[in-house]
Short mmCIF file of C-alpha atoms in Angstrom, two decimals:
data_model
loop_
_atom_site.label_atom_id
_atom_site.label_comp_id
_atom_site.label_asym_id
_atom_site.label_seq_id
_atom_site.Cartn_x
_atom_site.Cartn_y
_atom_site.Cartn_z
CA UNK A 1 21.30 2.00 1.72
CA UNK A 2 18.64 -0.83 1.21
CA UNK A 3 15.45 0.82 3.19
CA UNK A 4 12.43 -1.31 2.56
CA UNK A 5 9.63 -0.15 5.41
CA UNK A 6 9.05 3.50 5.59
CA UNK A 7 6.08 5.32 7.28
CA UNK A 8 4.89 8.37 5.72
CA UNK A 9 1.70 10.87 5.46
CA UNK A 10 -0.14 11.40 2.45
CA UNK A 11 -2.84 14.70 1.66
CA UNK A 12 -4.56 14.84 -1.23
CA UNK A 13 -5.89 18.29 -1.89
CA UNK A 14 -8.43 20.15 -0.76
CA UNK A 15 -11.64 20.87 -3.33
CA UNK A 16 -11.84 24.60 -3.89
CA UNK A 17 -15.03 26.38 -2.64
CA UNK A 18 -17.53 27.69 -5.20
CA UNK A 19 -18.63 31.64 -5.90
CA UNK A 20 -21.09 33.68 -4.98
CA UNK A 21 -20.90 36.31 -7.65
CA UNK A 22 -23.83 38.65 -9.76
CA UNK A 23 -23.11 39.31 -13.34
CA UNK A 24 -22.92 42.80 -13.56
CA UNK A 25 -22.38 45.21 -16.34
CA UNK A 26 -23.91 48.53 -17.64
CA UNK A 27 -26.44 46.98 -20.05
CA UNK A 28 -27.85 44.71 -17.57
CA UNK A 29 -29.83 45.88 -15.13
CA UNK A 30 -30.49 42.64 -12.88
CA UNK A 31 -27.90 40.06 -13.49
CA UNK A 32 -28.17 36.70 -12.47
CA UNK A 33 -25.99 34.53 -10.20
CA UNK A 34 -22.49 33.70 -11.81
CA UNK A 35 -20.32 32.36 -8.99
CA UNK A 36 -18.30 29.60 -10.76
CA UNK A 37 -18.03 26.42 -9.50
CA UNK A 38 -14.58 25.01 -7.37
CA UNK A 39 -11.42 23.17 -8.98
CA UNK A 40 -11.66 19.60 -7.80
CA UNK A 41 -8.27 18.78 -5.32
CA UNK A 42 -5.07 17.09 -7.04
CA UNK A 43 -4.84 13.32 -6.53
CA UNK A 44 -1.86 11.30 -4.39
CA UNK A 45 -1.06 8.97 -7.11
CA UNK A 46 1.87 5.78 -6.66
CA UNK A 47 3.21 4.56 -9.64
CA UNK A 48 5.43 1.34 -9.91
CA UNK A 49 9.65 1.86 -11.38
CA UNK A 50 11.27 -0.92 -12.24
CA UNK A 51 14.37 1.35 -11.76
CA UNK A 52 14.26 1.41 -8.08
CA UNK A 53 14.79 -0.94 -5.38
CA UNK A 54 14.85 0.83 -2.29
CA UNK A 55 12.25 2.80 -0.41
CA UNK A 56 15.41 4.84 0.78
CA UNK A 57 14.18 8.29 -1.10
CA UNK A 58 11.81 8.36 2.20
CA UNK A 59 13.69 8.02 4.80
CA UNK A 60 13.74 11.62 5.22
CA UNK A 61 10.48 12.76 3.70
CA UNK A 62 7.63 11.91 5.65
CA UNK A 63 4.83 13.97 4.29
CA UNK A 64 3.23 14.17 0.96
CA UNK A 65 0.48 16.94 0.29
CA UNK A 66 -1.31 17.46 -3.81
CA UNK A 67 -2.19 20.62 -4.68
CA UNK A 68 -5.62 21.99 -3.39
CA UNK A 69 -7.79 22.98 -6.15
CA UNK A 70 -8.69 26.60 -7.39
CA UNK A 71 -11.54 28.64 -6.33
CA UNK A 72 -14.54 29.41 -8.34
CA UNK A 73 -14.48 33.01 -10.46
CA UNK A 74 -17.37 35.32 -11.29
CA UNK A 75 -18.51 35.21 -14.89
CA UNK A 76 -19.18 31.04 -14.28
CA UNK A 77 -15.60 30.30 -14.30
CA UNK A 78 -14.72 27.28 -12.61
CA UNK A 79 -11.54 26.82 -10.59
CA UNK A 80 -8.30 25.14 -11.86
CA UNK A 81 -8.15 21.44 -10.77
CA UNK A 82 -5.16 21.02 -8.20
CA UNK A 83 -2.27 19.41 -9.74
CA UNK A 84 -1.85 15.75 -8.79
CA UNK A 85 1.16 14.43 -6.71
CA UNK A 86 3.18 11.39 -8.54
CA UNK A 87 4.87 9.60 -6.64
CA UNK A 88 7.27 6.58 -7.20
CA UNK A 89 8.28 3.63 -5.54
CA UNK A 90 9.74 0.58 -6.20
CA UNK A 91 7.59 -2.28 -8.11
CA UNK A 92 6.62 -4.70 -5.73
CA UNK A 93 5.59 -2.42 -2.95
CA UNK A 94 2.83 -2.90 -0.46
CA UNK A 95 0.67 0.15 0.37
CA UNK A 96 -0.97 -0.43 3.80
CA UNK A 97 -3.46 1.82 5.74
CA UNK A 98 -1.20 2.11 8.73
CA UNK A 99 -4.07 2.24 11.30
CA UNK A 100 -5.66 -0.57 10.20
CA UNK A 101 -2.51 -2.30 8.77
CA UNK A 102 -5.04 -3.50 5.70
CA UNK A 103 -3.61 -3.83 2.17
CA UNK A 104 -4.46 -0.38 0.29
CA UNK A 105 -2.44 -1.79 -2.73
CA UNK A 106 -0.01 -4.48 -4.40
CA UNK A 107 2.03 -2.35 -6.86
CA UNK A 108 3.53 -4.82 -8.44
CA UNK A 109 3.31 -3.51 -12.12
CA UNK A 110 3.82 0.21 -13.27
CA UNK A 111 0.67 1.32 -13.45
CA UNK A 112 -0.64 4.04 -11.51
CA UNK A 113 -2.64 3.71 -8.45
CA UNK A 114 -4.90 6.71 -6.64
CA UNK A 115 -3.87 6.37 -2.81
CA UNK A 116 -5.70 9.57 -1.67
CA UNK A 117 -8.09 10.96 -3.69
CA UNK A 118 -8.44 15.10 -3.91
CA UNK A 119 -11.65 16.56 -2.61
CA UNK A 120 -14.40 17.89 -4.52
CA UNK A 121 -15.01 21.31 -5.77
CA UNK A 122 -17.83 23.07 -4.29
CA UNK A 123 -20.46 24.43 -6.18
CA UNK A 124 -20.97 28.05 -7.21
CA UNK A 125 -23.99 29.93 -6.28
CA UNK A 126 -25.20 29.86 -10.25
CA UNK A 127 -26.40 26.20 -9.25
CA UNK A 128 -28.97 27.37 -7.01
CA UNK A 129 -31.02 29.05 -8.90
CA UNK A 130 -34.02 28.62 -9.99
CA UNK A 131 -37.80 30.47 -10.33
CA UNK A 132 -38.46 30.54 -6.48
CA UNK A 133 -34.95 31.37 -5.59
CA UNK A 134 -33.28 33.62 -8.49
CA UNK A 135 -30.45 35.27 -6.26
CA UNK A 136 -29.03 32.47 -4.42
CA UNK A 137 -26.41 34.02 -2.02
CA UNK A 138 -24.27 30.86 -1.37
CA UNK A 139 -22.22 28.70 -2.48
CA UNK A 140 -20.86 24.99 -1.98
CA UNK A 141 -17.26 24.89 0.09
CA UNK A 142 -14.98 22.32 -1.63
CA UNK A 143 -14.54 19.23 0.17
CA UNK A 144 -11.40 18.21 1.99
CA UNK A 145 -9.11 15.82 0.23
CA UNK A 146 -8.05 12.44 1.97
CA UNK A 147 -5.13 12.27 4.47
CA UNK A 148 -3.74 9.09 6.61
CA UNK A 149 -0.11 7.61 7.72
CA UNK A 150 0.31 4.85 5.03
CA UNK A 151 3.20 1.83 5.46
CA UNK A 152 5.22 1.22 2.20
CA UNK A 153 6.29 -1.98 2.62
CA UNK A 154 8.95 -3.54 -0.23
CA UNK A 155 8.95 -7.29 -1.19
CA UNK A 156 11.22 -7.89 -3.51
CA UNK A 157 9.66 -9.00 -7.20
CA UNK A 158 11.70 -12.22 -8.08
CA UNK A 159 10.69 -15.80 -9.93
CA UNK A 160 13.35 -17.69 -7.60
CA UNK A 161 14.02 -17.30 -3.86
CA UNK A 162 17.38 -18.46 -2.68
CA UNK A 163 17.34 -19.31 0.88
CA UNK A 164 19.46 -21.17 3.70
CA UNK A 165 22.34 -20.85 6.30
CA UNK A 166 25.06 -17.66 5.78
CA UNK A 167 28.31 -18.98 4.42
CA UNK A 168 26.82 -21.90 2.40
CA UNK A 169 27.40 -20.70 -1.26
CA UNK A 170 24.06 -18.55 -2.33
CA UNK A 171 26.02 -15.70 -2.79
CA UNK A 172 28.83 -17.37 -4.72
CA UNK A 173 26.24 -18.86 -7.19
CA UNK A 174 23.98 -16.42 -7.99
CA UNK A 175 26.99 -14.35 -9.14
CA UNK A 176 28.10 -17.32 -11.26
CA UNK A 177 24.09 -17.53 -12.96
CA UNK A 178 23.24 -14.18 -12.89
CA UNK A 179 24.63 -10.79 -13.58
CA UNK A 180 24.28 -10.01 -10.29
CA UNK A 181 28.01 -9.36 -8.29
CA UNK A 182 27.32 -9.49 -4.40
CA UNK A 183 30.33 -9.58 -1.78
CA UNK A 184 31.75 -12.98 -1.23
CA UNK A 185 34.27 -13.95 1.75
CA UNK A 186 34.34 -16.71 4.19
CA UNK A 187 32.72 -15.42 6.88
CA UNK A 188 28.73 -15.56 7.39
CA UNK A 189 26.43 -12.54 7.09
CA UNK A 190 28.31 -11.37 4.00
CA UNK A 191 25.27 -10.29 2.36
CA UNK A 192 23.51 -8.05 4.02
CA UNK A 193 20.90 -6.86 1.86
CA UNK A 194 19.17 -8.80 -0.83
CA UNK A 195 20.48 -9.24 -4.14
CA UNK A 196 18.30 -9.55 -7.50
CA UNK A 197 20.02 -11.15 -10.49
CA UNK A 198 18.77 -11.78 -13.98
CA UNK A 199 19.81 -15.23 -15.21
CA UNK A 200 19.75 -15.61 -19.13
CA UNK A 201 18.44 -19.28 -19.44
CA UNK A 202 17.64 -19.18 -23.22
CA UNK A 203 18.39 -16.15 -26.07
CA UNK A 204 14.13 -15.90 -25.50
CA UNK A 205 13.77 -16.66 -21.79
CA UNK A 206 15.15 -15.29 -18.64
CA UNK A 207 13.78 -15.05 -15.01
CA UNK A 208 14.95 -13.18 -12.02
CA UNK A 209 16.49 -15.19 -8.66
CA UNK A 210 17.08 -13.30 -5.22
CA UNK A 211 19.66 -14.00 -3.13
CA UNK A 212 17.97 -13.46 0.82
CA UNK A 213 20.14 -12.48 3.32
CA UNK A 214 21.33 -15.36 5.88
CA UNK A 215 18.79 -17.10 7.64
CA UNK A 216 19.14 -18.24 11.47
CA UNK A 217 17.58 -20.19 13.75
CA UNK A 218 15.16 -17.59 15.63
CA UNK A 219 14.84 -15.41 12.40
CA UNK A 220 11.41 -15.45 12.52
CA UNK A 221 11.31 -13.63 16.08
CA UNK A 222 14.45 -11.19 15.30
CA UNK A 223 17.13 -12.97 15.72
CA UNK A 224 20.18 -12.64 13.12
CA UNK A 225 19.85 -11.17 9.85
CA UNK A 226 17.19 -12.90 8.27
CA UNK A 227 14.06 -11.78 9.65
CA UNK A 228 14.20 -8.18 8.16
CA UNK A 229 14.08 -10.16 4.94
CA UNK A 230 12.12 -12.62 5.25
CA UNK A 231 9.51 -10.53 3.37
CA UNK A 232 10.95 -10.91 0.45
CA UNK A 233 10.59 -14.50 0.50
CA UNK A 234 6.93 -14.15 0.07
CA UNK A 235 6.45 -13.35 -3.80
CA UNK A 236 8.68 -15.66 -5.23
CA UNK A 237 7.16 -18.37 -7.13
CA UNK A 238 9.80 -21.01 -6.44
CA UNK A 239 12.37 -21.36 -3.61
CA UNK A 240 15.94 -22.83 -4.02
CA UNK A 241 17.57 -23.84 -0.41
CA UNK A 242 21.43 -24.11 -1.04
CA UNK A 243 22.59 -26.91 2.00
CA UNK A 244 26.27 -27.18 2.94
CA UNK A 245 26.33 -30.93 2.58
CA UNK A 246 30.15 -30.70 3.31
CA UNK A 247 29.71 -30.06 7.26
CA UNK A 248 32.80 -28.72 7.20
CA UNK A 249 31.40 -26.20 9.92
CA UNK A 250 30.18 -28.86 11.97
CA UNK A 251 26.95 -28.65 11.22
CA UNK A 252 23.92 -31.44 10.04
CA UNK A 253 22.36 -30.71 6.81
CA UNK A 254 19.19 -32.05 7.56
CA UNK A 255 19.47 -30.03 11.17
CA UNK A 256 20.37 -26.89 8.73
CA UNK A 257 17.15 -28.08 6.12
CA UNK A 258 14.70 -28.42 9.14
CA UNK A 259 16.04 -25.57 10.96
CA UNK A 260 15.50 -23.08 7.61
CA UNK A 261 12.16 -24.46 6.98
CA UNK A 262 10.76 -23.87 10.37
CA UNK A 263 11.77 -20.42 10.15
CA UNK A 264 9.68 -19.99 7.20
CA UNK A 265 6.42 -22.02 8.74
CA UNK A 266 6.84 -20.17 11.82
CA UNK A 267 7.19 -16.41 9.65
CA UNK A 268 4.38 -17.38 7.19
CA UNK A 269 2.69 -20.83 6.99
CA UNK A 270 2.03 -19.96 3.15
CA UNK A 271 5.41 -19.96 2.26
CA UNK A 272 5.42 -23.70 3.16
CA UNK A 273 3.30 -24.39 0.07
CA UNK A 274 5.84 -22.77 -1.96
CA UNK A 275 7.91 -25.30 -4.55
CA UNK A 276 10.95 -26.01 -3.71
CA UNK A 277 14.37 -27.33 -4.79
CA UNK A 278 17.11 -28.67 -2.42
CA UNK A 279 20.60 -28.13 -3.95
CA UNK A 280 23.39 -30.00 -1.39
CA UNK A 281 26.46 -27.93 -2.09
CA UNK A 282 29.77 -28.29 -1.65
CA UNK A 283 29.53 -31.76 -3.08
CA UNK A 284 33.53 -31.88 -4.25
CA UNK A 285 34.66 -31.43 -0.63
CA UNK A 286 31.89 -33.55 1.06
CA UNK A 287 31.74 -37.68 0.96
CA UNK A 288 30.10 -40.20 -0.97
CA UNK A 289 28.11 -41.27 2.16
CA UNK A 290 27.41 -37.23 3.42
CA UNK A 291 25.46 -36.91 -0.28
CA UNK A 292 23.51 -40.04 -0.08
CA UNK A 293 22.38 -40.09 2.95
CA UNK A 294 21.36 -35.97 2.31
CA UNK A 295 19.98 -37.26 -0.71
CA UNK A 296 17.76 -40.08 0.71
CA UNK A 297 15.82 -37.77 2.77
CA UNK A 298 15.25 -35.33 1.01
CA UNK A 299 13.84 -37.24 -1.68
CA UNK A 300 11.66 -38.91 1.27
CA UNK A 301 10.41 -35.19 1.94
CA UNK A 302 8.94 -35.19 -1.99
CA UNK A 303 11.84 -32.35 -3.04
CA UNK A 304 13.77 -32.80 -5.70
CA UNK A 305 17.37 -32.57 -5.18
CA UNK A 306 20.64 -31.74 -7.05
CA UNK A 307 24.52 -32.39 -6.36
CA UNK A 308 26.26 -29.27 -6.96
CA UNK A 309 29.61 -27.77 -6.37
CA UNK A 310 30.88 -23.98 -7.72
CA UNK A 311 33.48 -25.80 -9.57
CA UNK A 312 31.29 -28.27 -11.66
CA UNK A 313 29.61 -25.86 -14.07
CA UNK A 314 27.32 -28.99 -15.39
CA UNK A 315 26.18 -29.56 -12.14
CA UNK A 316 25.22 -25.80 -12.32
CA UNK A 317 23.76 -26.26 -15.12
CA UNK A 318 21.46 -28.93 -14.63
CA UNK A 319 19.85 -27.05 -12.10
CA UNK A 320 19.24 -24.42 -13.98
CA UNK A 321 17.26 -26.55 -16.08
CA UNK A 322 15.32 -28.07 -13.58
CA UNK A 323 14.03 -24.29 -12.06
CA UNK A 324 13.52 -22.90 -16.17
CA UNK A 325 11.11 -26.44 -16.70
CA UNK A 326 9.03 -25.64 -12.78
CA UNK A 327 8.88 -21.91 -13.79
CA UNK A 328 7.47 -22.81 -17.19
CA UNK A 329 4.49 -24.50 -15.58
CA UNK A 330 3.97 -21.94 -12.28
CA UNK A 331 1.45 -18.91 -12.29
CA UNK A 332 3.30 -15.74 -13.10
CA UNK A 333 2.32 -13.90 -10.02
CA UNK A 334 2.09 -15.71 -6.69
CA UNK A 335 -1.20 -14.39 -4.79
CA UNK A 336 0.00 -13.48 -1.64
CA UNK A 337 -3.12 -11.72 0.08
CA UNK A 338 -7.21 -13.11 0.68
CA UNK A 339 -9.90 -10.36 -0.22
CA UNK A 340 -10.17 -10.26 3.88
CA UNK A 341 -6.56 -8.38 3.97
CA UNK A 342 -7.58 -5.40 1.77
CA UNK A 343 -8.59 -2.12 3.04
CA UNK A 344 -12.13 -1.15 2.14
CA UNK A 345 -13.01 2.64 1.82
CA UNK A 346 -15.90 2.91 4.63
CA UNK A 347 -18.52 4.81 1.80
CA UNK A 348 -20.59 5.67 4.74
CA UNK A 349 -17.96 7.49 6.85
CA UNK A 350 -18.55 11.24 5.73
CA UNK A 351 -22.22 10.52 6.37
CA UNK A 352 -22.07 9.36 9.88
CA UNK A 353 -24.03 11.37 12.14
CA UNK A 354 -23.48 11.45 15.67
CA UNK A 355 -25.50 13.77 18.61
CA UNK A 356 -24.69 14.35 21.94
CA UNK A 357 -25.96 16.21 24.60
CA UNK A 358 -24.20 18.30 26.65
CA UNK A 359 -25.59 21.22 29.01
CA UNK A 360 -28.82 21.14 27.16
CA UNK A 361 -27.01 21.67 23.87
CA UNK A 362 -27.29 18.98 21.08
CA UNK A 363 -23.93 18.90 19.29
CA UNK A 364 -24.17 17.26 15.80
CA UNK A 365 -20.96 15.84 14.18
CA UNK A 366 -20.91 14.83 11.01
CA UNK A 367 -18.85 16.01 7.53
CA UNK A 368 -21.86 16.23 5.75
CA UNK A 369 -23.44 18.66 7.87
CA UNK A 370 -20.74 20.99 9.12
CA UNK A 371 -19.80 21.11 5.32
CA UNK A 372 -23.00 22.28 4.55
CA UNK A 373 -23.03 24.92 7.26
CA UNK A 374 -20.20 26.33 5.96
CA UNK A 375 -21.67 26.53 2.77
CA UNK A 376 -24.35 28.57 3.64
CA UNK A 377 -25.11 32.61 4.14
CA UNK A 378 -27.40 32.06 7.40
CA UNK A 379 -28.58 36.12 7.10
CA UNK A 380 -29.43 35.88 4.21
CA UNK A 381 -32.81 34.31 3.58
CA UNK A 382 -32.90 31.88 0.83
CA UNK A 383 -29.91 30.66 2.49
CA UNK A 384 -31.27 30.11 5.39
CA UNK A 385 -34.05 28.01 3.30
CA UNK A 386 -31.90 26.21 1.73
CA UNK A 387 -30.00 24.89 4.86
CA UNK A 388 -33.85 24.21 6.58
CA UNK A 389 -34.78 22.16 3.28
CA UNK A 390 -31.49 20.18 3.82
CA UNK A 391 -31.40 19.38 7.23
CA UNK A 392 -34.30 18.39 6.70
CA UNK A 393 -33.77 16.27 3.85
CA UNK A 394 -31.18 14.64 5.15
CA UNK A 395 -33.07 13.59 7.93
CA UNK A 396 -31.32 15.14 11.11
CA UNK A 397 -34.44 16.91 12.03
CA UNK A 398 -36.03 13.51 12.78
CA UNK A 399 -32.64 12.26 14.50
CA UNK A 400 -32.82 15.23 16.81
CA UNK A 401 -36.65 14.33 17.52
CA UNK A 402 -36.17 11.30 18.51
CA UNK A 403 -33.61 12.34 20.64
CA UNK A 404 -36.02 14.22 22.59
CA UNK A 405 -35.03 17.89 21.35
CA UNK A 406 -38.06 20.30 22.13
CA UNK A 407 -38.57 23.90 20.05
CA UNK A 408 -36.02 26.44 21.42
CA UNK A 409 -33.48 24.17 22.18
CA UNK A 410 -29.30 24.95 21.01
CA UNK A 411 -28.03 22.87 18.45
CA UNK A 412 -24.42 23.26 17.26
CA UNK A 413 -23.18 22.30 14.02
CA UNK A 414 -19.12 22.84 13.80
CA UNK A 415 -18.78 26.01 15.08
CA UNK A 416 -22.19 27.70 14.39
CA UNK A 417 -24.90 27.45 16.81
CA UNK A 418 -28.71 27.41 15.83
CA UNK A 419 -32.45 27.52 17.79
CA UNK A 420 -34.16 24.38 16.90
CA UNK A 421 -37.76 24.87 15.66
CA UNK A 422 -40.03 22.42 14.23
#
């Protein structure tokens, strides 16, 4: 089954916390601190295979979680990293952030790409020490790993796009160019799924066409076949649109040229820009006066345009010519996004701060701080020193000031709840 637009959730793992350990042994008396630090959290990692062309594998399989990362040991060991999560997709997916619908990634290469990235360890308690504070009891906790709903979205990878009406010959030729073997019978919406094909041109040169499923007038809105396709229209470098010059099912080329084209305008204006040829098929079973007048407008459009029929293999080839020499001087990678449609990491989001009051109680949220909360051994008194040097630090001592917060006063960080003194 051809799948190409999943939804799915991706976790990268969580950092492992860090140790609060003594070294102890019977030759030393007073041991220092030797809590290890915490294994940082396994990556979710894509990675582009040209061997697959369906997103079918997750239909079923909607969440996607690394490996969290190892605890810190006594004796300064650190935790294990958590094992990242590889997984593959089809080259020439689109990774979107599914809340903002913003390009994460274009895989269209197999290289890897980090979609979530693990969280960090947390430090062990041998990382506080020092000549005021020799027996830090606390530690770091790890940090958690990244986890959103992500779109995978496929567009098809392919040099030449062939487009126009079902039932006009695109699925008879690309079988005849290409290896590719796609159903063919006389009735329309044969195809439908697209079909990639790799036409030999040269013993040194070869490039890869697309048959897209039957277009319709209304595609664009849902209507017919053609607009769950569309898509795929998008990365090809050059389009062919196959015409049934023969109107032997009473319909007007240029009607069917104009018709196709607006669909694509009205889908994506870029794809407009796109080079295309016009091939008027069906040429044996169509008049001298259907081709020429096809043949005068189209060349008053600026296209160029070819004659062909299935059974005139020179006509064929002669076409094929024409898209190997446009190829030739095309970029190899059509550019299908601005830097505007790319989702940007906010850097700034696990520092946010934010205070409310409520019943006299100023509730903090922020990562940063209820991380650091956690991290700390508030009955224990360097502890406690260490969380007062970095609140204040950090600056939420002046925040809450400003705010109005007098000595006395509740403030709750996550789930622990503190007296506020200046």
């Amino acid at each position: 089954m051809f799948v190409d637009v999943v939804n799915i959730n991706v976790k990268a793992g969580n950092g492992g916390d860090g140790c609060v350990s003594f070294h102890r042994d019977k030759y030393t008396a007073y041991g220092g601190p030797d809590g290890g630090n915490g294994g940082k959290g396994g990556n979710i990692i894509f990675k582009g295979d040209n061997n697959l062309s369906t997103l079918a594998d997750f239909r079923y399989r909607k969440k996607f979680t690394a490996a969290n990362g190892k605890n810190g040991e006594a004796g300064k060991k650190s935790g294990k990293k958590g094992d990242d999560l590889l997984i593959k997709v089809p080259v020439g997916t689109l990774v979107r952030h599914k809340e903002t619908g913003k390009v994460m990634f274009d895989i269209s290469d197999t290289d890897e790409y980090v979609v979530a990235e693990g969280g960090r360890g947390g430090l062990g308690n041998m990382n506080f020490s020092n000549s005021v504070r020799q027996s830090p009891r606390f530690s770091k906790s790890g940090t958690q790993g990244e986890e959103f709903e992500i779109k995978l979205e496929l567009k098809l990878l392919a040099d030449v796009g062939i487009i126009g009406f079902p039932n006009v010959g695109k699925s008879t030729f690309i079988s005849m160019v290409s290896n590719a073997k796609p159903e063919i019978a006389n009735y329309h919406f044969t195809t439908i799924t697209p079909k990639l094909g790799v036409v030999k041109y040269s013993y040194d040169y070869s490039f890869v066409i697309a048959d897209i499923p039957g277009l319709i007038e209304g595609a664009w809105k849902g209507l017919g076949l053609g607009h769950n396709f569309l898509r795929h229209i998008e990365r090809c470098r050059l389009l062919l649109h196959i015409v049934d010059v023969s109107g032997l099912e009473g319909r007007d080329p240029v009607d069917d040229f104009e018709t196709i084209n607006s669909e694509l305008e009205k889908f994506n204006p870029k794809l407009c820009d796109l080079p295309m040829i016009v091939a008027a098929n069906k040429c044996d079973i169509a008049t001298n006066d259907q081709i020429s007048k096809f043949k005068d407008y189209i060349q008053g459009k600026g296209y160029d345009f070819f004659s062909i029929s299935i059974s005139d293999k020179k006509s064929i080839s002669k076409l094929l010519d024409k898209i190997a020499q446009i190829l030739s001087n095309l970029p190899s990678k059509v550019n299908l996004f601005s830097e505007d449609d790319f989702y940007s990491k906010d850097k700034c989001s696990d520092d946010s701060l934010k205070i409310t009051k409520v019943d006299g109680k100023y509730i903090v949220k922020s990562k940063k701080f209820e991380r650091l909360i956690n991290s700390v051994n508030l009955e224990d008194y360097d502890s406690l020193k260490y969380f007062q040097s970095m609140i204040s630090k950090w600056g939420l001592n002046d925040v809450l000031k400003e705010q109005g917060i007098q000595d006395g006063d509740t403030v709750q960080i996550g789930n622990a709840e503190l007296d506020f003194f200046s």
